[in-house]
Short mmCIF file of C-alpha atoms and ligand atoms in Angstrom, two decimals:
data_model
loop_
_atom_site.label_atom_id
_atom_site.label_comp_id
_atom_site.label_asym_id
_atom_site.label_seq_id
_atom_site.Cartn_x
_atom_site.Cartn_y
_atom_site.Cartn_z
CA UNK A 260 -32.59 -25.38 -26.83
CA UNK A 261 -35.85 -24.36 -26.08
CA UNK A 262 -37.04 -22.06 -28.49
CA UNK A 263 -38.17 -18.40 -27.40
CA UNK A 264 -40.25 -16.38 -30.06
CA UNK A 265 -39.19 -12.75 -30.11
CA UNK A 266 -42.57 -10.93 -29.59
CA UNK A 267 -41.82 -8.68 -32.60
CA UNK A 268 -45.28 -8.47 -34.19
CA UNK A 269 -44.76 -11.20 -37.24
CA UNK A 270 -44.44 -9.41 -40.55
CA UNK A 271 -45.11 -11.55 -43.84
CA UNK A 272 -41.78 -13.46 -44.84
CA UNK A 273 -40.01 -11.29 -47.24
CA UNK A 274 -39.98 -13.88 -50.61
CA UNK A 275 -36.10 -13.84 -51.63
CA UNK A 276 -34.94 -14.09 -47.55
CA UNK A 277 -33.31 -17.71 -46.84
CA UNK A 278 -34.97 -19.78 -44.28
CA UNK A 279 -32.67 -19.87 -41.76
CA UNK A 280 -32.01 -20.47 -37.76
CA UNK A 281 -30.25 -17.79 -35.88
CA UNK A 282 -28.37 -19.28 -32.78
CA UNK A 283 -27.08 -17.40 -30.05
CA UNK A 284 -25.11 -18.29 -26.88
CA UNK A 285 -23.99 -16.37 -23.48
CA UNK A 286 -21.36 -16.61 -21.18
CA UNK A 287 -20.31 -13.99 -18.33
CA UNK A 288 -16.49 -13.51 -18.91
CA UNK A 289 -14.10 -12.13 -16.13
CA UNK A 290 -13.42 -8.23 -16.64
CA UNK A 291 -12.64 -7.65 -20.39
CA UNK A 292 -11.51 -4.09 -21.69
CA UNK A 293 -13.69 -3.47 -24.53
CA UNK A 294 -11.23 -1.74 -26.80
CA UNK A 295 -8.84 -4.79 -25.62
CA UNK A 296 -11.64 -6.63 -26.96
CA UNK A 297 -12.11 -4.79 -29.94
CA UNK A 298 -8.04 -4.56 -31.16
CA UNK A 299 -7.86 -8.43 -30.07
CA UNK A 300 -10.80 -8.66 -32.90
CA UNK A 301 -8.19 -7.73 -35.67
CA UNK A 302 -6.36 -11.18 -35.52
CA UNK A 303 -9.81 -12.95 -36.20
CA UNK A 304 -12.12 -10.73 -38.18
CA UNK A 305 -10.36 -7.91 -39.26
CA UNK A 306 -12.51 -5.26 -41.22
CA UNK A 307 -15.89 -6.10 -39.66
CA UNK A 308 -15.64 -4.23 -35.73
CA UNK A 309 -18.05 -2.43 -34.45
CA UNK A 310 -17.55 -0.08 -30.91
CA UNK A 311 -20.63 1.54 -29.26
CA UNK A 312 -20.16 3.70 -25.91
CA UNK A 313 -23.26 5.17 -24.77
CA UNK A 314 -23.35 8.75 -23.75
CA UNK A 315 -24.15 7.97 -19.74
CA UNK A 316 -21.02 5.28 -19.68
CA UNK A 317 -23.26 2.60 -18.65
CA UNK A 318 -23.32 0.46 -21.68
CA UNK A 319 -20.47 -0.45 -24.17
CA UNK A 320 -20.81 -2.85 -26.88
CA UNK A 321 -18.20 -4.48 -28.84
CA UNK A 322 -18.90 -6.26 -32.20
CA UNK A 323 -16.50 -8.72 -33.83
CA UNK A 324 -16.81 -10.43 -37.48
CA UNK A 325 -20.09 -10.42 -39.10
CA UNK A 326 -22.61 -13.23 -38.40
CA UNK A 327 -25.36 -11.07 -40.73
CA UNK A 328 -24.64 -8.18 -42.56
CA UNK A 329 -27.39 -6.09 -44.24
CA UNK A 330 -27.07 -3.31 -46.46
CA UNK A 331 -29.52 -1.26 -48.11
CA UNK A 332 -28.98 -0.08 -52.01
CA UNK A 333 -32.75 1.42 -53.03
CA UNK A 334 -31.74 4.32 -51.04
CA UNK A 335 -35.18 6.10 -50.24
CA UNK A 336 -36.35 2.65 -48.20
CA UNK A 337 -33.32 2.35 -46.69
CA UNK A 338 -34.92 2.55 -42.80
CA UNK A 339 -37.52 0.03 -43.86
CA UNK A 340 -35.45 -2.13 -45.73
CA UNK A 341 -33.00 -2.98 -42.63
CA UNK A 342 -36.28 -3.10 -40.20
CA UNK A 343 -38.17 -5.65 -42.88
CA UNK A 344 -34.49 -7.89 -43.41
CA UNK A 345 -33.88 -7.41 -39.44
CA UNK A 346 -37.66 -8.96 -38.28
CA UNK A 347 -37.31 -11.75 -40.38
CA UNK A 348 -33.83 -12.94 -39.04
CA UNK A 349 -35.57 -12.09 -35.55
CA UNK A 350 -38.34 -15.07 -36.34
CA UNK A 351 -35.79 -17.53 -36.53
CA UNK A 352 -34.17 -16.42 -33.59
CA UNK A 353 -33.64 -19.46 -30.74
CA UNK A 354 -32.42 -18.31 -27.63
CA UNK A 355 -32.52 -19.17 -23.80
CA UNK A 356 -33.54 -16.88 -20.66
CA UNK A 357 -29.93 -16.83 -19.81
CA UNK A 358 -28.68 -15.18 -23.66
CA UNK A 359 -28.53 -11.71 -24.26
CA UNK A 360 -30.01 -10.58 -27.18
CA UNK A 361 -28.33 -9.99 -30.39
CA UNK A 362 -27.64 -6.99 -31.05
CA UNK A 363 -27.50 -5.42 -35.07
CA UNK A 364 -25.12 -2.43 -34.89
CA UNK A 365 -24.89 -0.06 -37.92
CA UNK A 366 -25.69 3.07 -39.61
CA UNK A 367 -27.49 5.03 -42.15
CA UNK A 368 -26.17 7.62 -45.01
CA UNK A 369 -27.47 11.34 -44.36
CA UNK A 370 -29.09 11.39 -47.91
CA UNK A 371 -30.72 8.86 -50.30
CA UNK A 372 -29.35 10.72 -53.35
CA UNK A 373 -25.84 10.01 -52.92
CA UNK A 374 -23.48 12.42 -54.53
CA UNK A 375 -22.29 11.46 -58.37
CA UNK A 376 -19.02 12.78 -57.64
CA UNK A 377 -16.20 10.07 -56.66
CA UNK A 378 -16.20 11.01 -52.44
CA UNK A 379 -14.55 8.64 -49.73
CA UNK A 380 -17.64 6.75 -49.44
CA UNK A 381 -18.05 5.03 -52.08
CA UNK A 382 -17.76 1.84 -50.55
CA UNK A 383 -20.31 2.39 -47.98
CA UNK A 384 -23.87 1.93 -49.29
CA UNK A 385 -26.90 3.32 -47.93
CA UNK A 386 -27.20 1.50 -44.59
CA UNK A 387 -24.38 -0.54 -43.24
CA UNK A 388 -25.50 -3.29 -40.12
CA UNK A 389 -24.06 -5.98 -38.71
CA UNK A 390 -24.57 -8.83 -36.11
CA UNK A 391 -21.89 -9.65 -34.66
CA UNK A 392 -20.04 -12.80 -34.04
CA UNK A 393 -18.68 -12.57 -31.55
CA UNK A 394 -20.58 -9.50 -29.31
CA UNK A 395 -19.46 -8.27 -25.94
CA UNK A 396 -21.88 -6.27 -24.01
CA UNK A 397 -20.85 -4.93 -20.66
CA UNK A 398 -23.78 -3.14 -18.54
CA UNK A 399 -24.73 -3.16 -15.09
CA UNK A 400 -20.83 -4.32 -13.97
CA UNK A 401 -21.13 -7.84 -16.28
CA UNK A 402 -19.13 -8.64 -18.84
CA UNK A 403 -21.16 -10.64 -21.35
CA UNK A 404 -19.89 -12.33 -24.50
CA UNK A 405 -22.09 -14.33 -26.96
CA UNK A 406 -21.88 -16.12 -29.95
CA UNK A 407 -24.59 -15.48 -33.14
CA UNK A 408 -24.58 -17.65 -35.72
CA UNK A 409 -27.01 -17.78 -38.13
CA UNK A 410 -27.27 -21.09 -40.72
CA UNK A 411 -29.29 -22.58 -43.47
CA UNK A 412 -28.25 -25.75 -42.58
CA UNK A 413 -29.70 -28.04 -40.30
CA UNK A 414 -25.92 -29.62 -39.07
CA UNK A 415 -24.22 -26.56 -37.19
CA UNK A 416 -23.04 -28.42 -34.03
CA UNK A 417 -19.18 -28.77 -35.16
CA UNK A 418 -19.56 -25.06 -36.39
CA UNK A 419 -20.67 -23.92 -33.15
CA UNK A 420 -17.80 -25.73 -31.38
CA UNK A 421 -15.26 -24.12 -33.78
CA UNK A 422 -17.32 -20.65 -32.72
CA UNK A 423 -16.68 -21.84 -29.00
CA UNK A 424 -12.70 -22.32 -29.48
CA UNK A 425 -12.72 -18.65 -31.39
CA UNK A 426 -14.67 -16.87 -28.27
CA UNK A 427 -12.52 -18.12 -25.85
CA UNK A 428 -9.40 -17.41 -27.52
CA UNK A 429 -10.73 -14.05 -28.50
CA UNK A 430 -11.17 -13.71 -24.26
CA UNK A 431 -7.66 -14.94 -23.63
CA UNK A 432 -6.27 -12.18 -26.29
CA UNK A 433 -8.31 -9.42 -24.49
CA UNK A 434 -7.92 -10.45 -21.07
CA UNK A 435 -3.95 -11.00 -21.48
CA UNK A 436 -2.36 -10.64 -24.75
CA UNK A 437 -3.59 -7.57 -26.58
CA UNK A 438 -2.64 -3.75 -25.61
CA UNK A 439 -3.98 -1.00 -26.71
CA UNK A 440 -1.92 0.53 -29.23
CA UNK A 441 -2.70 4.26 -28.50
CA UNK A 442 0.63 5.52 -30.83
CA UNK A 443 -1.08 8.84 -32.49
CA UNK A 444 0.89 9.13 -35.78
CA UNK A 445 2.38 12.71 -36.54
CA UNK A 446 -0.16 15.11 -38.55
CA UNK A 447 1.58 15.81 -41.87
CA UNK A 448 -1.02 17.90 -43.73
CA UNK A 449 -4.21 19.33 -42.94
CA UNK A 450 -6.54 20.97 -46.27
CA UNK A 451 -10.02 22.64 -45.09
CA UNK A 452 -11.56 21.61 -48.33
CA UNK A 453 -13.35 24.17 -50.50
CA UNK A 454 -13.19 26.63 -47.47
CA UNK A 455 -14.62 29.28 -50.07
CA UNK A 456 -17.48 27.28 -51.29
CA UNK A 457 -18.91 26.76 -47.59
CA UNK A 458 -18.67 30.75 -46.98
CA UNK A 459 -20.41 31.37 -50.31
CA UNK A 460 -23.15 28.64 -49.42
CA UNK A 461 -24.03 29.81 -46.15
CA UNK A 462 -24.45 33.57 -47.67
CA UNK A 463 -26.45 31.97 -50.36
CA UNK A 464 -28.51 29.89 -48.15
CA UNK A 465 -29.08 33.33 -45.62
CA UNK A 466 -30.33 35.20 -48.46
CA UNK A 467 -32.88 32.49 -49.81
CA UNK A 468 -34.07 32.35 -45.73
CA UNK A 469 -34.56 36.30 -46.11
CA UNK A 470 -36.66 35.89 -48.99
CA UNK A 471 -38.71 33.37 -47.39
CA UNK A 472 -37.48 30.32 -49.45
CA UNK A 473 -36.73 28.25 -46.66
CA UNK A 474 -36.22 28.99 -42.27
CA UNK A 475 -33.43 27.04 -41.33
CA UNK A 476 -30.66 24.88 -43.78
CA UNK A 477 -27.58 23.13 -41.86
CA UNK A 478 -24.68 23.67 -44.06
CA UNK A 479 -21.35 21.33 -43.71
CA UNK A 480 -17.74 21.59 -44.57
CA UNK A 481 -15.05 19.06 -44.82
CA UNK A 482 -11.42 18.92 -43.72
CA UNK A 483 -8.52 16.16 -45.60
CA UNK A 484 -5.83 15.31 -42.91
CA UNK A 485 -2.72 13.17 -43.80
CA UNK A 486 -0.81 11.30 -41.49
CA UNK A 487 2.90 9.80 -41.41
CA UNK A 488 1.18 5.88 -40.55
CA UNK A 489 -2.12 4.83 -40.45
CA UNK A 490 -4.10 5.75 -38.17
CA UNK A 491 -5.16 2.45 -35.92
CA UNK A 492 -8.94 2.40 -35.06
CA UNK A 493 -8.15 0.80 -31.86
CA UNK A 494 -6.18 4.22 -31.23
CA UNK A 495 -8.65 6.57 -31.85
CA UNK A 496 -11.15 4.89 -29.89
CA UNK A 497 -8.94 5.06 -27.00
CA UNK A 498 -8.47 8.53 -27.47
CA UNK A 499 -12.42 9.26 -27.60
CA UNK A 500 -13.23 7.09 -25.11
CA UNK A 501 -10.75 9.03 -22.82
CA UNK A 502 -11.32 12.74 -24.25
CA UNK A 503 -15.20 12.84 -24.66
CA UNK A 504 -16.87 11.62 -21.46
CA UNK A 505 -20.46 12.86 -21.85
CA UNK A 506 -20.67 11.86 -25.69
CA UNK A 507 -21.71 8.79 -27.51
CA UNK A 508 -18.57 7.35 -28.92
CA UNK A 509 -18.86 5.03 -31.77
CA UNK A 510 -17.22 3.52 -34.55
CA UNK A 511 -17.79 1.44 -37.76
CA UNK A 512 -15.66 -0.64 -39.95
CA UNK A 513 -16.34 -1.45 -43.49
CA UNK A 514 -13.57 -2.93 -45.39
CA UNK A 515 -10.36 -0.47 -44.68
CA UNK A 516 -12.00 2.09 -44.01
CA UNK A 517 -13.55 3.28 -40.00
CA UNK A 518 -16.36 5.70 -39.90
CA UNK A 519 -16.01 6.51 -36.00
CA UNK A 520 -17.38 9.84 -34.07
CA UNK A 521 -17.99 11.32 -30.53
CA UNK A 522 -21.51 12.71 -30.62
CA UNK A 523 -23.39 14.07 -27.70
CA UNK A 524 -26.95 14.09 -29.93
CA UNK A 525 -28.68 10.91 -28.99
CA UNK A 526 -31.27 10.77 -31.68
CA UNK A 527 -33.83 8.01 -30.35
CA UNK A 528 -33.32 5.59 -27.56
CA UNK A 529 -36.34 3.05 -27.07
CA UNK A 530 -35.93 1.10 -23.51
CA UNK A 531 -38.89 -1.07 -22.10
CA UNK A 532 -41.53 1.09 -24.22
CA UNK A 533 -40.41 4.14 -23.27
CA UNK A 534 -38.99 6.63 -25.74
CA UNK A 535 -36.20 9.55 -25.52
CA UNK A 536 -35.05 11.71 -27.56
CA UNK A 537 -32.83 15.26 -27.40
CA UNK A 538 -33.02 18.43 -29.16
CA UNK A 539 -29.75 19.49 -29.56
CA UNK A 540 -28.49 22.89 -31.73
CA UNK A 541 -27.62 26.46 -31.02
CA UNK A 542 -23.87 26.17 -29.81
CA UNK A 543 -21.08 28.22 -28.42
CA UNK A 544 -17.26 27.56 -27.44
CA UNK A 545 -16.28 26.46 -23.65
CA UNK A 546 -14.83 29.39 -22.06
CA UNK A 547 -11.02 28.83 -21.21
CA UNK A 548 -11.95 30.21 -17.82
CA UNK A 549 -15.12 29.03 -15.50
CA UNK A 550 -16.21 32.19 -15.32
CA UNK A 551 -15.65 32.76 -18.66
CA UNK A 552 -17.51 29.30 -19.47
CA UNK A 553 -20.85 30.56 -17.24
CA UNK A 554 -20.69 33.43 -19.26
CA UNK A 555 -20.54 32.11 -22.66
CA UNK A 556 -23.38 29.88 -21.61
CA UNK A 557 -25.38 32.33 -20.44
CA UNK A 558 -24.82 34.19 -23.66
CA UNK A 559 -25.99 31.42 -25.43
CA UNK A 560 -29.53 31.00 -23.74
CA UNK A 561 -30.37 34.56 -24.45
CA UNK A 562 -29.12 34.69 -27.80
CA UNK A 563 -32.14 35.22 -30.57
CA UNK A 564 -30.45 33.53 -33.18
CA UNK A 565 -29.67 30.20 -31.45
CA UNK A 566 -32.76 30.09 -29.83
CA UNK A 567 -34.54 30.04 -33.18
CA UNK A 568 -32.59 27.43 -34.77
CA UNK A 569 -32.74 25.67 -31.82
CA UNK A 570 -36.78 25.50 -31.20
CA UNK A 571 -37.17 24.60 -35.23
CA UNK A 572 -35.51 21.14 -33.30
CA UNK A 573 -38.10 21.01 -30.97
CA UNK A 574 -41.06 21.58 -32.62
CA UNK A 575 -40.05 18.94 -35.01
CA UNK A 576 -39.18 16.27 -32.88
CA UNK A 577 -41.86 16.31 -30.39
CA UNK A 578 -44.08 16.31 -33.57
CA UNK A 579 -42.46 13.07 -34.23
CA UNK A 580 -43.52 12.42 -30.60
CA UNK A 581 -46.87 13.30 -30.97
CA UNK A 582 -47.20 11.03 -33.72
CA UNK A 583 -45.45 8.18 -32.06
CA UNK A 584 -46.38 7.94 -28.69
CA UNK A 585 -48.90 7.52 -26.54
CA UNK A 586 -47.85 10.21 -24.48
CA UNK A 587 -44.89 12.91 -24.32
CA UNK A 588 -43.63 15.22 -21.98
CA UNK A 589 -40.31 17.66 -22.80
CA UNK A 590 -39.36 21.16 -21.17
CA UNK A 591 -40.39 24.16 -21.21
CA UNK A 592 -37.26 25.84 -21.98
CA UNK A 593 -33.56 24.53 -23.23
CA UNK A 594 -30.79 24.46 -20.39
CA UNK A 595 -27.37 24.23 -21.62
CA UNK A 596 -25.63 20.20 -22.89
CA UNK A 597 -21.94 21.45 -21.76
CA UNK A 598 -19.19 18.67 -23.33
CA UNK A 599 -15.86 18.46 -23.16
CA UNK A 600 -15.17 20.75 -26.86
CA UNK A 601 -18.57 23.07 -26.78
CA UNK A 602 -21.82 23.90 -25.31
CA UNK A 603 -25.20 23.45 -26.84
CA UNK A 604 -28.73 24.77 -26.08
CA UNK A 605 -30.61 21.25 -25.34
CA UNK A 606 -34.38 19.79 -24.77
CA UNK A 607 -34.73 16.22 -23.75
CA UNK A 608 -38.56 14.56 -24.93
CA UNK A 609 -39.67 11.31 -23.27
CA UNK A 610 -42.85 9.37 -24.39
CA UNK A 611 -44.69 6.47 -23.56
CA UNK A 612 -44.01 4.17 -26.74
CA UNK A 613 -47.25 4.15 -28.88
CA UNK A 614 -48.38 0.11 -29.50
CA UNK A 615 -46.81 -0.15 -33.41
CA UNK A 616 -44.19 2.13 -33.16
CA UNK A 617 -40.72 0.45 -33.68
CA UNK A 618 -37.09 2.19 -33.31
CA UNK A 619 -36.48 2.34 -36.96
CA UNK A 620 -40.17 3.94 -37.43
CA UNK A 621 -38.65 6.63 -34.75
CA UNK A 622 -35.42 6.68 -36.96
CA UNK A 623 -37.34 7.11 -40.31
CA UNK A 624 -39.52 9.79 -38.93
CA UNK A 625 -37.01 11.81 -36.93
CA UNK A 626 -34.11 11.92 -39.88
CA UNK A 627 -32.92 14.26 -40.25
CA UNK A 628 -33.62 16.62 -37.63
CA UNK A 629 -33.77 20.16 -38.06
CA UNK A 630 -30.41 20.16 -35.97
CA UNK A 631 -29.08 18.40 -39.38
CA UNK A 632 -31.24 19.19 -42.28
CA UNK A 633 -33.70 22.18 -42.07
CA UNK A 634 -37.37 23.19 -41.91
CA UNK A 635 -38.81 22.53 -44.43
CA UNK A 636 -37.19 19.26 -44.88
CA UNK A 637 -37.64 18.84 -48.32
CA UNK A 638 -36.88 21.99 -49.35
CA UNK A 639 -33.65 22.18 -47.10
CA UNK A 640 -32.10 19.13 -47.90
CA UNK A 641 -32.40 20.38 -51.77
CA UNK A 642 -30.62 23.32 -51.02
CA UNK A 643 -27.88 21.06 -48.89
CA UNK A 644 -27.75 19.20 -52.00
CA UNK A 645 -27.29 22.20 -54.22
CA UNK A 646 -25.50 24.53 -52.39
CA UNK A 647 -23.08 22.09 -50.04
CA UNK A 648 -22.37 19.96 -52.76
CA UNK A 649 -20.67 17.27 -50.37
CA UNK A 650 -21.21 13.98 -49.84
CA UNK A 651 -22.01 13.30 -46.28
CA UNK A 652 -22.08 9.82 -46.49
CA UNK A 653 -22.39 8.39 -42.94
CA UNK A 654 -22.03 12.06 -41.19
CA UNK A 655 -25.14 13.68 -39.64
CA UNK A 656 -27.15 10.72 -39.90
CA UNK A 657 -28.17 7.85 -37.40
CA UNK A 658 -25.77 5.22 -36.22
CA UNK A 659 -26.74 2.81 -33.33
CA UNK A 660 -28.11 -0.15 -32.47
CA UNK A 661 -31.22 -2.45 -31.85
CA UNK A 662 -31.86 -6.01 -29.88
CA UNK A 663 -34.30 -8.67 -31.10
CA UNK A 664 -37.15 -7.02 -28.58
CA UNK A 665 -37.04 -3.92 -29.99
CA UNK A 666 -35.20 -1.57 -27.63
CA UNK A 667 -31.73 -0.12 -29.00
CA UNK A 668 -30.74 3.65 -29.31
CA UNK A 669 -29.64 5.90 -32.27
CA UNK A 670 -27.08 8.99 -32.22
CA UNK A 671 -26.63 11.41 -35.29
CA UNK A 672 -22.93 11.32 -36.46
CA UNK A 673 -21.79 14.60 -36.14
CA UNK A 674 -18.36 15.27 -34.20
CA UNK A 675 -16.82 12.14 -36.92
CA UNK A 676 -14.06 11.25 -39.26
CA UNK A 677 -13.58 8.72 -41.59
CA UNK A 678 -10.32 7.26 -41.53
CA UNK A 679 -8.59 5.23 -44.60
CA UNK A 680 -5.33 4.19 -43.64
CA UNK A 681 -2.93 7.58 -43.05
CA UNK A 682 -5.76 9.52 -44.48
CA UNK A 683 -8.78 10.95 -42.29
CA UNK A 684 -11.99 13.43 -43.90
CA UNK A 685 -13.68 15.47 -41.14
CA UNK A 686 -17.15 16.88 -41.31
CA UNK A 687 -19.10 19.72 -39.39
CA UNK A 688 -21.59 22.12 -40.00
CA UNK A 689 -24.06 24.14 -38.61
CA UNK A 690 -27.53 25.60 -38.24
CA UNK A 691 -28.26 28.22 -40.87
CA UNK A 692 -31.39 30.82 -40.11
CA UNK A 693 -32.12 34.21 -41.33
CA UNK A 694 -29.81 36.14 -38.60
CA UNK A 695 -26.97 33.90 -39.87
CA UNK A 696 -23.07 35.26 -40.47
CA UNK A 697 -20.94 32.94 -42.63
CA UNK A 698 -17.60 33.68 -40.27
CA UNK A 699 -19.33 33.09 -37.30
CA UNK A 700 -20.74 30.06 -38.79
CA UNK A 701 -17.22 29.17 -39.90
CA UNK A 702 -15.90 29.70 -36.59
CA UNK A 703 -18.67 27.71 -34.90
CA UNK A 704 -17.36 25.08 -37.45
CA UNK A 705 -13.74 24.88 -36.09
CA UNK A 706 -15.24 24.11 -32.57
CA UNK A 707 -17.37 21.36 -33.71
CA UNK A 708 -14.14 19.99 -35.39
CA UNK A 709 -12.24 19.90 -31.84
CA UNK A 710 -13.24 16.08 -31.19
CA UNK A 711 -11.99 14.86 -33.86
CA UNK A 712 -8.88 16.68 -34.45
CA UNK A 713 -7.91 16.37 -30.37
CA UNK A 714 -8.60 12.39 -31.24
CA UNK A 715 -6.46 12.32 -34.14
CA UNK A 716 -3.54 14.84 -33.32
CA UNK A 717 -4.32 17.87 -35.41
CA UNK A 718 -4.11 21.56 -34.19
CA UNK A 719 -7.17 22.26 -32.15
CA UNK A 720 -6.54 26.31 -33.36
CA UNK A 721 -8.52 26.14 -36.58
C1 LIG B 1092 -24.38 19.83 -37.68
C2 LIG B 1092 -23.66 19.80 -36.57
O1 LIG B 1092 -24.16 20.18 -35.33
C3 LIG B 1092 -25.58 20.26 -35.16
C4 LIG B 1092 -25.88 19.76 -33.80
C5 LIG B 1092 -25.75 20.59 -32.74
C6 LIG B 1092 -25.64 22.01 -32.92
C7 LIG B 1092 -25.74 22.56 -34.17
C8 LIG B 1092 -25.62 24.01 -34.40
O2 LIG B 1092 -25.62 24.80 -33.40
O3 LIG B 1092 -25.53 24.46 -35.56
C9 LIG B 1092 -26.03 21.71 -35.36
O4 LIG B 1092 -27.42 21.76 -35.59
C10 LIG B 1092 -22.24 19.32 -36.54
O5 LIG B 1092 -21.72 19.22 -35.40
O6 LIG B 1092 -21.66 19.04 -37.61
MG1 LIG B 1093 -25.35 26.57 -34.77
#
């Protein structure tokens, strides 16, 4: 194989990594359904999927078994911890013209201090990634499949034919065997978790914005749904994938447990050195009428209070862009992101990629967002620790992917559930700013929990 050198700018060997060789091969497969593809994955490497849908429909990515897996436990490093372990396995990378890049899928937890109190993520550490084994990519009407495997040893040739056998049996599974299983099992309880708590944060958090100590704080909630089965991951990716047609649809499996979401907030895409990004907050509900859905969006873009929390996004982000780029350009004004469950004021910010800046530099310096923390930062996401008291884990922050040349493209996990077995937690929240009322915060809650409850069967009344 003749070797190609990622151009990643070389970065000193980190001591304790192996020495290893990362091999990857392509084939163009016949059509494949990806979540075919994906529930085919169970028989071989159940546990370690990964499902990525971008926003636009034109890419979808598939990730079976785990040919690398990094995690991150220090917590405060945690973006350049995976960007230091991913550049090294990058060096060894040997690959030909006709291979796709690898791809290393994963995501981040909202906050480096992770909650003392025993929460449904306590299996997830502060950065979950993966390369894939076995990675279907299908863009630009091809259906590519590859194999990564990565080895200390200099003998892999019988390994890789074993890989071969897997990937083509995998194929056969997807292309004829597996269906879908799209059975939603009946909702048997649903508990909106310390419903009392939220209201008294957000008036706590309004009053310390009157008196100055902070401008803007997003506050979550959390809602506990049981179900009669479990729920099957394959399932509520089909149900996503079908319901939320404008939204990045995603979902990650650690262990028994799926973190998976429908989020129409990209947070950074990188593509041939150019960067986007989207300012996305100030909401309001879709009217049940047309008329009714002009109006509500019209109400929206004059609305004072949404307009603030929404430009505390912008400023932020293109100051990230400043910073980052060698050039920016964004709007003037927000127009109105309408998807299928709400509508949301939103500013889209290209830039011409500055020379050193790398996706996960974008990712450190971007999260979180005003549109998930608050201005200040630090002081907000004190308060969100004080006052929210909840463990985000994997919500609110960014889950995507990157390629061995650097592009890739992030989304914050709002609109998400975490599903273990018949159990599912659901998370949404919202900007807080001095004008803020806690009901209509509360409301604006229940439509941000639509997605996730039309995905998994619950009432979409609140
Ligand atoms: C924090 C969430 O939404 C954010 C993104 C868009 C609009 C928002 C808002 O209007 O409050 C939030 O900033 C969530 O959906 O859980
Ligand atoms: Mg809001």
């Amino acid at each position: 194989m003749n070797r190609k050198l990622t151009d990643l700018p070389s970065r000193e060997r980190t001591a304790a990594m192996p020495h290893v060789r990362f091999f990857t091969e392509t084939i163009e497969a016949g059509g494949i359904s990806p979540l075919s593809f994906f529930e085919a994955g169970a028989f071989i490497h159940d546990s370690h999927r990964f499902y990525w849908e971008n926003a636009s429909k034109t890419m979808t990515l598939v990730g079976i078994g785990h040919a690398l897996t990094l995690t991150d436990e220090t917590g405060t490093d945690r973006f350049d911890t995976i960007e230091s372990k991913w550049k090294h396995y990058c060096e060894a990378l040997i690959k030909e013209d006709k291979d796709m890049d690898p791809v290393l899928f994963g995501g981040f937890s909202f906050d480096e201090k992770r909650s003392s109190v025993p929460s449904e993520w306590e299996n997830f550490s502060n950065a979950l990634f993966a390369v894939p084994t076995f990675q279907l990519k299908i863009e630009n009407g091809k259906t590519l499949v590859a194999i990564n495997f990565i080895s200390e040893e200099s003998e892999t040739a019988l390994q890789f034919e074993a890989l071969r056998k897997q990937r083509d049996h995998l194929i056969h599974m997807a292309q004829v065997q597996e269906s879908i299983t799209i059975a939603k099992p009946a909702l048997t309880a649903m508990e909106e978790l310390r419903k009392e708590q939220y209201l008294k944060a957000v008036e706590q958090i309004t009053k310390k914005i009157q008196n100055g100590e902070a401008e803007k704080v997003v506050i979550a909630r959390k809602l506990a749904l049981q179900f009669e089965q479990p729920i099957s991951p394959a399932a509520a990716l089909h149900s996503v994938s079908n319901e939320q047609r404008d939204s990045y649809n995603f979902g990650l499996e650690n262990g028994t447990q799926f973190f998976f979401g429908a989020t129409p907030e990209r947070l950074i895409e990188i593509k041939d050195g150019q960067a986007f990004s989207a300012c996305v907050a100030g909401s309001i509900k879709r009217g049940s009428t047309a008329e009714q859905d002009k109006q509500f969006g019209d109400e929206l873009l004059d609305d004072k209070k949404n307009r603030e929390e929404h430009q505390y996004v912008v400023d932020m982000i293109t100051g990230v862009f400043d910073s980052l780029c060698a050039s920016y350009t964004t709007a003037t004004r927000p127009k109105l992101m309408k998807v299928r469950d709400i509508q949301h004021l939103h500013t889209p910010v290209q830039g011409q990629l500055g020379s050193e800046s790398s996706i996960f530099q974008f990712v450190k310096a971007l999260h979180p967002t005003p549109a998930l923390g608050g201005v200040p930062t630090t002081v907000a996401m004190e308060l969100i620790r004080q006052e929210e008291n909840l463990d985000r884990g994997y919500y609110a922050a960014p889950v995507g992917w990157t390629d061995a040349s650097g592009n890739g493209e992030f989304a914050v996990a709002i609109r998400s559930a975490l599903l273990e077995q018949d159990n599912a937690w659901l998370y949404a929240g919202g900007g807080i700013v001095a004008d803020s009322d806690p009901i209509q915060e509360y409301e604006e809650t229940w439509v941000k929990f639509r997605p996730m409850l039309r995905a998994l069967g619950g009432s979409l009344n609140g």
